[in-house]
PDB file of C-alpha atoms in Angstrom:
ATOM      1  CA  MET V  17      56.023 -90.511  61.932  1.00 44.00           C
ATOM      2  CA  PRO V  18      58.910 -89.269  62.962  1.00 42.00           C
ATOM      3  CA  THR V  19      60.200 -89.214  66.479  1.00 42.00           C
ATOM      4  CA  PRO V  20      62.990 -87.278  67.876  1.00 43.00           C
ATOM      5  CA  THR V  21      64.859 -88.362  70.460  1.00 41.00           C
ATOM      6  CA  PHE V  22      67.268 -85.867  72.172  1.00 43.00           C
ATOM      7  CA  VAL V  23      70.909 -87.419  74.279  1.00 47.00           C
ATOM      8  CA  ASN V  24      73.515 -84.675  75.838  1.00 55.00           C
ATOM      9  CA  ASN V  25      75.694 -85.614  73.174  1.00 76.00           C
ATOM     10  CA  THR V  26      73.824 -84.113  70.496  1.00 89.00           C
ATOM     11  CA  LEU V  27      74.638 -81.200  67.997  1.00 94.00           C
ATOM     12  CA  THR V  28      71.867 -79.047  67.474  1.00 96.00           C
ATOM     13  CA  ILE V  29      71.719 -76.705  64.398  1.00 97.00           C
ATOM     14  CA  ARG V  30      69.322 -73.937  64.414  1.00 98.00           C
ATOM     15  CA  THR V  31      67.492 -71.862  61.860  1.00 97.00           C
ATOM     16  CA  GLY V  32      65.343 -68.283  61.903  1.00 94.00           C
ATOM     17  CA  ASN V  33      64.294 -65.972  60.076  1.00 89.00           C
ATOM     18  CA  GLY V  34      68.165 -65.120  58.382  1.00 91.00           C
ATOM     19  CA  THR V  35      69.825 -66.417  61.225  1.00 95.00           C
ATOM     20  CA  LEU V  36      72.128 -69.895  61.963  1.00 97.00           C
ATOM     21  CA  SER V  37      73.424 -71.457  65.030  1.00 97.00           C
ATOM     22  CA  PHE V  38      75.394 -73.999  67.284  1.00 97.00           C
ATOM     23  CA  LEU V  39      74.651 -76.044  69.825  1.00 96.00           C
ATOM     24  CA  VAL V  40      78.123 -78.092  70.036  1.00 94.00           C
ATOM     25  CA  PRO V  41      78.779 -80.609  72.492  1.00 90.00           C
ATOM     26  CA  GLY V  42      82.846 -80.772  73.767  1.00 85.00           C
ATOM     27  CA  SER V  43      84.687 -84.197  74.929  1.00 79.00           C
ATOM     28  CA  ASP V  44      83.945 -82.607  78.523  1.00 81.00           C
ATOM     29  CA  GLY V  45      80.771 -83.591  78.753  1.00 80.00           C
ATOM     30  CA  THR V  46      80.110 -79.846  77.908  1.00 86.00           C
ATOM     31  CA  LEU V  47      78.032 -77.732  75.287  1.00 90.00           C
ATOM     32  CA  SER V  48      79.316 -74.424  73.857  1.00 93.00           C
ATOM     33  CA  TYR V  49      76.912 -72.161  71.822  1.00 96.00           C
ATOM     34  CA  HIS V  50      78.569 -70.120  68.393  1.00 97.00           C
ATOM     35  CA  PRO V  51      75.818 -67.895  66.493  1.00 97.00           C
ATOM     36  CA  TYR V  52      76.940 -67.801  63.003  1.00 97.00           C
ATOM     37  CA  ALA V  53      77.272 -64.613  60.364  1.00 95.00           C
ATOM     38  CA  VAL V  54      75.577 -65.043  58.453  1.00 96.00           C
ATOM     39  CA  LYS V  55      76.876 -63.280  54.992  1.00 95.00           C
ATOM     40  CA  SER V  56      74.317 -62.504  52.522  1.00 91.00           C
ATOM     41  CA  GLY V  57      73.415 -63.341  49.116  1.00 91.00           C
ATOM     42  CA  MET V  58      74.238 -66.382  50.345  1.00 94.00           C
ATOM     43  CA  SER V  59      71.179 -68.757  51.283  1.00 95.00           C
ATOM     44  CA  LEU V  60      70.532 -70.913  54.100  1.00 96.00           C
ATOM     45  CA  SER V  61      71.786 -73.911  53.361  1.00 96.00           C
ATOM     46  CA  ALA V  62      75.011 -72.534  51.788  1.00 97.00           C
ATOM     47  CA  ASN V  63      76.084 -70.447  54.852  1.00 97.00           C
ATOM     48  CA  LEU V  64      75.161 -74.092  56.554  1.00 97.00           C
ATOM     49  CA  ARG V  65      77.763 -75.705  54.060  1.00 97.00           C
ATOM     50  CA  GLU V  66      80.602 -72.992  54.200  1.00 97.00           C
ATOM     51  CA  ALA V  67      80.363 -72.982  58.183  1.00 97.00           C
ATOM     52  CA  PHE V  68      80.848 -77.322  58.342  1.00 96.00           C
ATOM     53  CA  ARG V  69      83.960 -76.315  55.739  1.00 96.00           C
ATOM     54  CA  GLU V  70      84.465 -73.231  57.911  1.00 96.00           C
ATOM     55  CA  GLN V  71      84.322 -73.522  61.793  1.00 96.00           C
ATOM     56  CA  PRO V  72      86.088 -75.673  63.718  1.00 95.00           C
ATOM     57  CA  TYR V  73      83.962 -76.681  66.478  1.00 94.00           C
ATOM     58  CA  LEU V  74      82.021 -78.648  63.146  1.00 94.00           C
ATOM     59  CA  HIS V  75      85.109 -80.465  62.358  1.00 90.00           C
ATOM     60  CA  SER V  76      84.300 -83.027  65.246  1.00 86.00           C
ATOM     61  CA  THR V  77      81.926 -86.455  64.309  1.00 82.00           C
ATOM     62  CA  PHE V  78      78.217 -85.839  64.927  1.00 84.00           C
ATOM     63  CA  LYS V  79      76.702 -88.772  64.908  1.00 83.00           C
ATOM     64  CA  HIS V  80      73.332 -87.724  66.356  1.00 91.00           C
ATOM     65  CA  THR V  81      71.742 -83.879  64.991  1.00 95.00           C
ATOM     66  CA  ARG V  82      69.034 -81.852  65.370  1.00 95.00           C
ATOM     67  CA  LEU V  83      68.265 -79.545  62.791  1.00 97.00           C
ATOM     68  CA  MET V  84      65.740 -76.543  64.244  1.00 97.00           C
ATOM     69  CA  VAL V  85      63.783 -74.894  61.929  1.00 97.00           C
ATOM     70  CA  CYS V  86      61.616 -72.003  61.749  1.00 95.00           C
ATOM     71  CA  THR V  87      58.278 -72.356  59.600  1.00 95.00           C
ATOM     72  CA  PRO V  88      55.027 -71.724  60.015  1.00 94.00           C
ATOM     73  CA  ILE V  89      53.230 -74.843  61.958  1.00 95.00           C
ATOM     74  CA  VAL V  90      49.559 -76.453  60.707  1.00 93.00           C
ATOM     75  CA  LEU V  91      48.004 -78.713  63.299  1.00 93.00           C
ATOM     76  CA  VAL V  92      45.908 -81.385  63.041  1.00 90.00           C
ATOM     77  CA  PRO V  93      44.252 -83.577  65.214  1.00 86.00           C
ATOM     78  CA  LYS V  94      44.805 -86.838  65.812  1.00 84.00           C
ATOM     79  CA  ASP V  95      41.913 -88.903  65.340  1.00 81.00           C
ATOM     80  CA  ASP V  96      42.040 -86.860  61.614  1.00 77.00           C
ATOM     81  CA  TYR V  97      44.841 -87.582  61.171  1.00 77.00           C
ATOM     82  CA  LEU V  98      44.727 -91.054  61.808  1.00 71.00           C
ATOM     83  CA  ASN V  99      40.913 -91.455  60.383  1.00 73.00           C
ATOM     84  CA  THR V 100      42.321 -90.177  56.927  1.00 75.00           C
ATOM     85  CA  GLU V 101      43.966 -92.975  54.529  1.00 76.00           C
ATOM     86  CA  ASN V 102      46.977 -91.997  52.699  1.00 78.00           C
ATOM     87  CA  PHE V 103      46.553 -88.784  54.435  1.00 82.00           C
ATOM     88  CA  ASP V 104      48.501 -86.092  52.138  1.00 86.00           C
ATOM     89  CA  ALA V 105      50.565 -83.748  53.969  1.00 85.00           C
ATOM     90  CA  GLU V 106      52.039 -81.650  51.314  1.00 87.00           C
ATOM     91  CA  ALA V 107      47.904 -81.207  50.180  1.00 86.00           C
ATOM     92  CA  MET V 108      47.513 -80.827  53.885  1.00 88.00           C
ATOM     93  CA  TYR V 109      50.044 -77.955  54.225  1.00 90.00           C
ATOM     94  CA  SER V 110      50.103 -75.987  51.079  1.00 89.00           C
ATOM     95  CA  SER V 111      45.928 -75.776  51.835  1.00 87.00           C
ATOM     96  CA  VAL V 112      47.106 -73.505  54.372  1.00 87.00           C
ATOM     97  CA  MET V 113      50.482 -72.289  53.625  1.00 88.00           C
ATOM     98  CA  THR V 114      51.778 -70.781  50.741  1.00 85.00           C
ATOM     99  CA  GLY V 115      55.320 -70.567  50.207  1.00 84.00           C
ATOM    100  CA  HIS V 116      56.932 -73.381  50.689  1.00 87.00           C
ATOM    101  CA  LYS V 117      55.774 -75.511  47.722  1.00 86.00           C
ATOM    102  CA  GLY V 118      59.425 -77.570  46.821  1.00 88.00           C
ATOM    103  CA  GLU V 119      60.078 -78.297  50.486  1.00 93.00           C
ATOM    104  CA  GLU V 120      59.501 -81.094  52.922  1.00 95.00           C
ATOM    105  CA  LYS V 121      57.203 -82.020  54.730  1.00 94.00           C
ATOM    106  CA  ILE V 122      57.028 -83.460  58.179  1.00 94.00           C
ATOM    107  CA  SER V 123      54.773 -84.816  60.517  1.00 92.00           C
ATOM    108  CA  ILE V 124      55.435 -85.400  64.234  1.00 92.00           C
ATOM    109  CA  GLU V 125      52.843 -86.054  67.321  1.00 90.00           C
ATOM    110  CA  LEU V 126      52.198 -84.130  70.168  1.00 89.00           C
ATOM    111  CA  ARG V 127      51.836 -87.548  72.259  1.00 83.00           C
ATOM    112  CA  GLU V 128      49.598 -85.790  75.369  1.00 82.00           C
ATOM    113  CA  LEU V 129      48.348 -83.140  73.415  1.00 87.00           C
ATOM    114  CA  ASP V 130      46.494 -84.824  70.899  1.00 84.00           C
ATOM    115  CA  VAL V 131      47.411 -83.482  68.021  1.00 90.00           C
ATOM    116  CA  ILE V 132      49.724 -84.579  64.420  1.00 91.00           C
ATOM    117  CA  SER V 133      52.044 -80.517  64.014  1.00 94.00           C
ATOM    118  CA  LEU V 134      52.779 -80.718  59.777  1.00 94.00           C
ATOM    119  CA  PHE V 135      56.389 -78.317  58.771  1.00 96.00           C
ATOM    120  CA  SER V 136      58.169 -77.338  56.368  1.00 96.00           C
ATOM    121  CA  VAL V 137      62.019 -78.049  56.283  1.00 96.00           C
ATOM    122  CA  ASN V 138      64.086 -76.614  53.141  1.00 96.00           C
ATOM    123  CA  ARG V 139      65.293 -79.768  51.261  1.00 96.00           C
ATOM    124  CA  ASP V 140      68.945 -78.020  50.343  1.00 96.00           C
ATOM    125  CA  LEU V 141      69.634 -77.500  54.489  1.00 97.00           C
ATOM    126  CA  LYS V 142      67.908 -81.189  55.752  1.00 96.00           C
ATOM    127  CA  MET V 143      70.479 -82.605  52.574  1.00 96.00           C
ATOM    128  CA  VAL V 144      73.756 -80.586  53.975  1.00 96.00           C
ATOM    129  CA  VAL V 145      72.878 -81.759  57.966  1.00 96.00           C
ATOM    130  CA  CYS V 146      72.547 -85.362  56.061  1.00 94.00           C
ATOM    131  CA  ASP V 147      76.157 -85.427  54.061  1.00 93.00           C
ATOM    132  CA  ASN V 148      77.910 -84.227  57.354  1.00 92.00           C
ATOM    133  CA  CYS V 149      75.700 -85.678  60.265  1.00 90.00           C
ATOM    134  CA  GLU V 150      75.138 -89.434  60.717  1.00 85.00           C
ATOM    135  CA  GLN V 151      71.504 -88.949  62.440  1.00 92.00           C
ATOM    136  CA  VAL V 152      69.774 -86.407  61.522  1.00 95.00           C
ATOM    137  CA  ASP V 153      66.030 -85.416  63.220  1.00 95.00           C
ATOM    138  CA  VAL V 154      63.778 -82.058  61.685  1.00 96.00           C
ATOM    139  CA  VAL V 155      61.673 -80.116  64.675  1.00 96.00           C
ATOM    140  CA  ASN V 156      60.254 -76.731  64.825  1.00 97.00           C
ATOM    141  CA  VAL V 157      61.695 -74.430  67.778  1.00 97.00           C
ATOM    142  CA  MET V 158      57.950 -74.127  68.413  1.00 97.00           C
ATOM    143  CA  LEU V 159      57.408 -77.818  69.117  1.00 96.00           C
ATOM    144  CA  PRO V 160      60.329 -78.508  72.296  1.00 95.00           C
ATOM    145  CA  VAL V 161      58.451 -74.336  74.018  1.00 96.00           C
ATOM    146  CA  TRP V 162      54.957 -75.487  73.419  1.00 95.00           C
ATOM    147  CA  TRP V 163      55.864 -78.733  75.859  1.00 93.00           C
ATOM    148  CA  HIS V 164      57.925 -76.977  78.459  1.00 94.00           C
ATOM    149  CA  LEU V 165      54.744 -74.462  78.783  1.00 94.00           C
ATOM    150  CA  TYR V 166      52.318 -77.077  78.421  1.00 93.00           C
ATOM    151  CA  LYS V 167      53.771 -79.037  81.586  1.00 90.00           C
ATOM    152  CA  ARG V 168      55.186 -76.251  83.261  1.00 90.00           C
ATOM    153  CA  TYR V 169      52.563 -74.339  83.535  1.00 88.00           C
ATOM    154  CA  TYR V 170      49.105 -74.880  82.369  1.00 85.00           C
ATOM    155  CA  GLN V 171      49.393 -77.849  84.821  1.00 71.00           C
ATOM    156  CA  ASN V 172      49.918 -75.825  88.167  1.00 69.00           C
ATOM    157  CA  GLY V 173      46.673 -73.777  88.310  1.00 69.00           C
ATOM    158  CA  GLU V 174      43.478 -72.740  87.783  1.00 76.00           C
ATOM    159  CA  ARG V 175      43.351 -69.582  86.194  1.00 86.00           C
ATOM    160  CA  ARG V 176      43.029 -69.399  82.515  1.00 94.00           C
ATOM    161  CA  LYS V 177      46.736 -68.625  80.389  1.00 96.00           C
ATOM    162  CA  LEU V 178      47.926 -67.687  77.700  1.00 97.00           C
ATOM    163  CA  PHE V 179      51.429 -67.378  76.313  1.00 98.00           C
ATOM    164  CA  ALA V 180      53.852 -65.150  74.143  1.00 98.00           C
ATOM    165  CA  TYR V 181      56.573 -66.822  72.639  1.00 98.00           C
ATOM    166  CA  PHE V 182      59.373 -63.928  71.001  1.00 98.00           C
ATOM    167  CA  HIS V 183      61.686 -65.292  68.916  1.00 97.00           C
ATOM    168  CA  ASP V 184      63.017 -64.752  65.559  1.00 96.00           C
ATOM    169  CA  LYS V 185      61.635 -60.545  65.126  1.00 95.00           C
ATOM    170  CA  ARG V 186      58.270 -62.970  65.838  1.00 96.00           C
ATOM    171  CA  VAL V 187      56.098 -63.710  68.326  1.00 98.00           C
ATOM    172  CA  ASP V 188      53.886 -67.298  68.673  1.00 98.00           C
ATOM    173  CA  ILE V 189      50.860 -66.954  70.628  1.00 98.00           C
ATOM    174  CA  CYS V 190      49.042 -70.085  71.721  1.00 97.00           C
ATOM    175  CA  SER V 191      46.892 -71.350  75.198  1.00 96.00           C
ATOM    176  CA  PHE V 192      45.450 -74.946  76.732  1.00 94.00           C
ATOM    177  CA  GLU V 193      42.203 -76.201  77.269  1.00 90.00           C
ATOM    178  CA  GLN V 194      41.417 -79.497  78.130  1.00 85.00           C
ATOM    179  CA  ARG V 195      44.609 -80.240  77.952  1.00 83.00           C
ATOM    180  CA  ARG V 196      45.080 -79.310  74.242  1.00 87.00           C
ATOM    181  CA  LEU V 197      46.605 -76.536  72.381  1.00 91.00           C
ATOM    182  CA  HIS V 198      43.469 -74.457  72.059  1.00 91.00           C
ATOM    183  CA  TYR V 199      44.569 -71.626  70.269  1.00 94.00           C
ATOM    184  CA  ALA V 200      47.908 -71.140  67.989  1.00 95.00           C
ATOM    185  CA  ASN V 201      49.267 -68.189  65.786  1.00 95.00           C
ATOM    186  CA  VAL V 202      52.184 -66.395  64.942  1.00 95.00           C
ATOM    187  CA  PHE V 203      52.690 -62.992  63.948  1.00 96.00           C
ATOM    188  CA  ASP V 204      55.070 -59.942  62.596  1.00 93.00           C
ATOM    189  CA  ALA V 205      56.915 -58.164  66.041  1.00 94.00           C
ATOM    190  CA  GLN V 206      59.214 -56.706  64.847  1.00 92.00           C
ATOM    191  CA  HIS V 207      58.011 -53.467  66.415  1.00 95.00           C
ATOM    192  CA  ALA V 208      56.605 -52.942  69.559  1.00 96.00           C
ATOM    193  CA  HIS V 209      53.371 -51.541  69.348  1.00 96.00           C
ATOM    194  CA  ASP V 210      52.399 -54.276  66.973  1.00 97.00           C
ATOM    195  CA  ALA V 211      53.365 -57.634  69.579  1.00 97.00           C
ATOM    196  CA  LEU V 212      50.837 -55.477  71.405  1.00 98.00           C
ATOM    197  CA  TYR V 213      47.953 -55.063  69.307  1.00 97.00           C
ATOM    198  CA  TYR V 214      48.321 -58.430  68.906  1.00 98.00           C
ATOM    199  CA  LEU V 215      48.394 -59.568  72.181  1.00 98.00           C
ATOM    200  CA  LEU V 216      45.417 -57.801  73.446  1.00 98.00           C
ATOM    201  CA  PHE V 217      43.847 -58.755  69.846  1.00 98.00           C
ATOM    202  CA  VAL V 218      44.145 -61.895  71.037  1.00 98.00           C
ATOM    203  CA  TRP V 219      43.296 -62.029  74.077  1.00 98.00           C
ATOM    204  CA  LYS V 220      40.082 -60.254  73.484  1.00 98.00           C
ATOM    205  CA  GLN V 221      39.404 -63.406  71.053  1.00 97.00           C
ATOM    206  CA  LEU V 222      39.541 -65.537  73.345  1.00 97.00           C
ATOM    207  CA  GLY V 223      37.144 -64.356  76.349  1.00 97.00           C
ATOM    208  CA  MET V 224      40.217 -64.079  78.714  1.00 97.00           C
ATOM    209  CA  ASP V 225      39.831 -62.097  82.222  1.00 97.00           C
ATOM    210  CA  ALA V 226      41.605 -59.180  81.942  1.00 97.00           C
ATOM    211  CA  LYS V 227      41.846 -59.229  86.139  1.00 96.00           C
ATOM    212  CA  GLU V 228      42.151 -63.052  86.616  1.00 95.00           C
ATOM    213  CA  ASP V 229      43.815 -64.737  83.807  1.00 96.00           C
ATOM    214  CA  ASP V 230      47.376 -64.619  83.512  1.00 97.00           C
ATOM    215  CA  LEU V 231      49.795 -63.929  80.677  1.00 98.00           C
ATOM    216  CA  PHE V 232      53.178 -65.566  80.437  1.00 97.00           C
ATOM    217  CA  VAL V 233      56.155 -64.467  77.834  1.00 98.00           C
ATOM    218  CA  VAL V 234      59.252 -64.988  76.970  1.00 98.00           C
ATOM    219  CA  GLY V 235      62.168 -64.859  75.054  1.00 97.00           C
ATOM    220  CA  ASP V 236      63.602 -61.397  72.559  1.00 95.00           C
ATOM    221  CA  VAL V 237      60.883 -58.494  73.428  1.00 95.00           C
ATOM    222  CA  PRO V 238      61.333 -56.391  71.713  1.00 93.00           C
ATOM    223  CA  HIS V 239      61.184 -52.780  73.818  1.00 95.00           C
ATOM    224  CA  GLY V 240      60.481 -54.950  76.365  1.00 95.00           C
ATOM    225  CA  ASP V 241      60.028 -52.904  79.734  1.00 96.00           C
ATOM    226  CA  TRP V 242      57.295 -50.453  77.196  1.00 97.00           C
ATOM    227  CA  LEU V 243      55.745 -53.740  76.122  1.00 97.00           C
ATOM    228  CA  MET V 244      55.640 -55.011  79.809  1.00 97.00           C
ATOM    229  CA  GLY V 245      54.349 -51.655  81.306  1.00 97.00           C
ATOM    230  CA  ARG V 246      51.196 -50.783  78.669  1.00 98.00           C
ATOM    231  CA  LEU V 247      50.517 -54.864  79.231  1.00 98.00           C
ATOM    232  CA  SER V 248      50.711 -53.900  82.842  1.00 97.00           C
ATOM    233  CA  SER V 249      48.203 -51.194  82.132  1.00 98.00           C
ATOM    234  CA  TYR V 250      45.368 -53.432  80.617  1.00 98.00           C
ATOM    235  CA  LEU V 251      46.167 -56.930  81.725  1.00 98.00           C
ATOM    236  CA  ALA V 252      46.915 -57.574  85.525  1.00 98.00           C
ATOM    237  CA  ARG V 253      48.719 -60.936  86.085  1.00 97.00           C
ATOM    238  CA  VAL V 254      51.554 -60.940  83.018  1.00 98.00           C
ATOM    239  CA  HIS V 255      54.722 -62.375  84.541  1.00 97.00           C
ATOM    240  CA  VAL V 256      57.726 -62.300  82.533  1.00 97.00           C
ATOM    241  CA  ILE V 257      59.140 -66.100  82.624  1.00 97.00           C
ATOM    242  CA  ASN V 258      62.926 -65.801  83.357  1.00 96.00           C
ATOM    243  CA  PRO V 259      65.051 -68.988  81.535  1.00 96.00           C
ATOM    244  CA  VAL V 260      67.452 -69.400  84.132  1.00 95.00           C
ATOM    245  CA  VAL V 261      65.063 -69.952  87.746  1.00 94.00           C
ATOM    246  CA  ASP V 262      62.103 -71.187  84.462  1.00 94.00           C
ATOM    247  CA  LEU V 263      64.843 -74.646  83.230  1.00 93.00           C
ATOM    248  CA  ASN V 264      66.395 -74.781  87.341  1.00 92.00           C
ATOM    249  CA  ARG V 265      69.295 -72.639  86.347  1.00 91.00           C
ATOM    250  CA  SER V 266      70.396 -75.156  84.388  1.00 91.00           C
ATOM    251  CA  PRO V 267      73.583 -73.962  82.467  1.00 91.00           C
ATOM    252  CA  LEU V 268      72.021 -73.835  79.231  1.00 92.00           C
ATOM    253  CA  SER V 269      69.967 -70.743  80.527  1.00 93.00           C
ATOM    254  CA  ARG V 270      72.661 -68.988  81.076  1.00 92.00           C
ATOM    255  CA  MET V 271      74.097 -69.040  77.687  1.00 93.00           C
ATOM    256  CA  GLU V 272      74.229 -64.931  76.566  1.00 91.00           C
ATOM    257  CA  GLY V 273      72.345 -64.782  73.295  1.00 92.00           C
ATOM    258  CA  MET V 274      70.745 -68.228  72.832  1.00 95.00           C
ATOM    259  CA  PRO V 275      67.156 -68.817  72.019  1.00 97.00           C
ATOM    260  CA  PHE V 276      64.705 -70.036  74.446  1.00 97.00           C
ATOM    261  CA  ASP V 277      63.960 -73.479  72.392  1.00 97.00           C
ATOM    262  CA  MET V 278      67.537 -74.072  71.421  1.00 96.00           C
ATOM    263  CA  MET V 279      67.434 -74.276  76.214  1.00 95.00           C
ATOM    264  CA  ILE V 280      64.824 -76.924  76.190  1.00 92.00           C
ATOM    265  CA  LYS V 281      66.400 -80.575  75.783  1.00 76.00           C
ATOM    266  CA  THR V 282      63.333 -83.240  75.504  1.00 70.00           C
ATOM    267  CA  PHE V 283      60.297 -82.775  74.726  1.00 65.00           C
TER     268      PHE V 283
END
């Protein structure tokens, strides 16, 4: 089971919902963010291969690369994973998620949460990275976000908390209880009205208190002012996470347009 290790000179490649971006280390120790204009009619792997060929900022030799993918996650209790002889990640993932046949399945342990995450990566996409970089770790965009929210917010205070991360025209909603991931699901969130419905639906489904419990929102929120206003009319404690403050004013948090998951360097 791979355990990613991220170092300061790591090249980060993020593939989202038809998007491609890079966090590139410089020789002086700085990092630069480069969103890439994806060409329609070409696969992400073809776009990535072209980016490696054409973009000057990718012409260095990178010994370590972190490939971030935005694919659905299946969570398996650690005990079930360890106690199942010859655990078949492909069969488990395919029994829950459709549309990812032929993709490589990756398992990563979230140690403090006693759970195994299963997700997929396009084989052609990974091959392009491996052709251009020496050491490649693949990680789902939600893993560093879960780790950060758990460490930063769940362990502080007694109130129940629900978290919503907006990215790639979707919203990942999660909660923690008894030091474990209690709930994790993803919904389409291209429209603010849909996002409002899903958030309130999950809130009610989990039996959370509208006056006492907390909702934390972070990321690229569609029609943010409207959505926050509507949420605040239903829930008393709605918090918008400011990445600059949340990440102690790190240089990454100040990079315009960069997704929150790329700002978190370790998990």
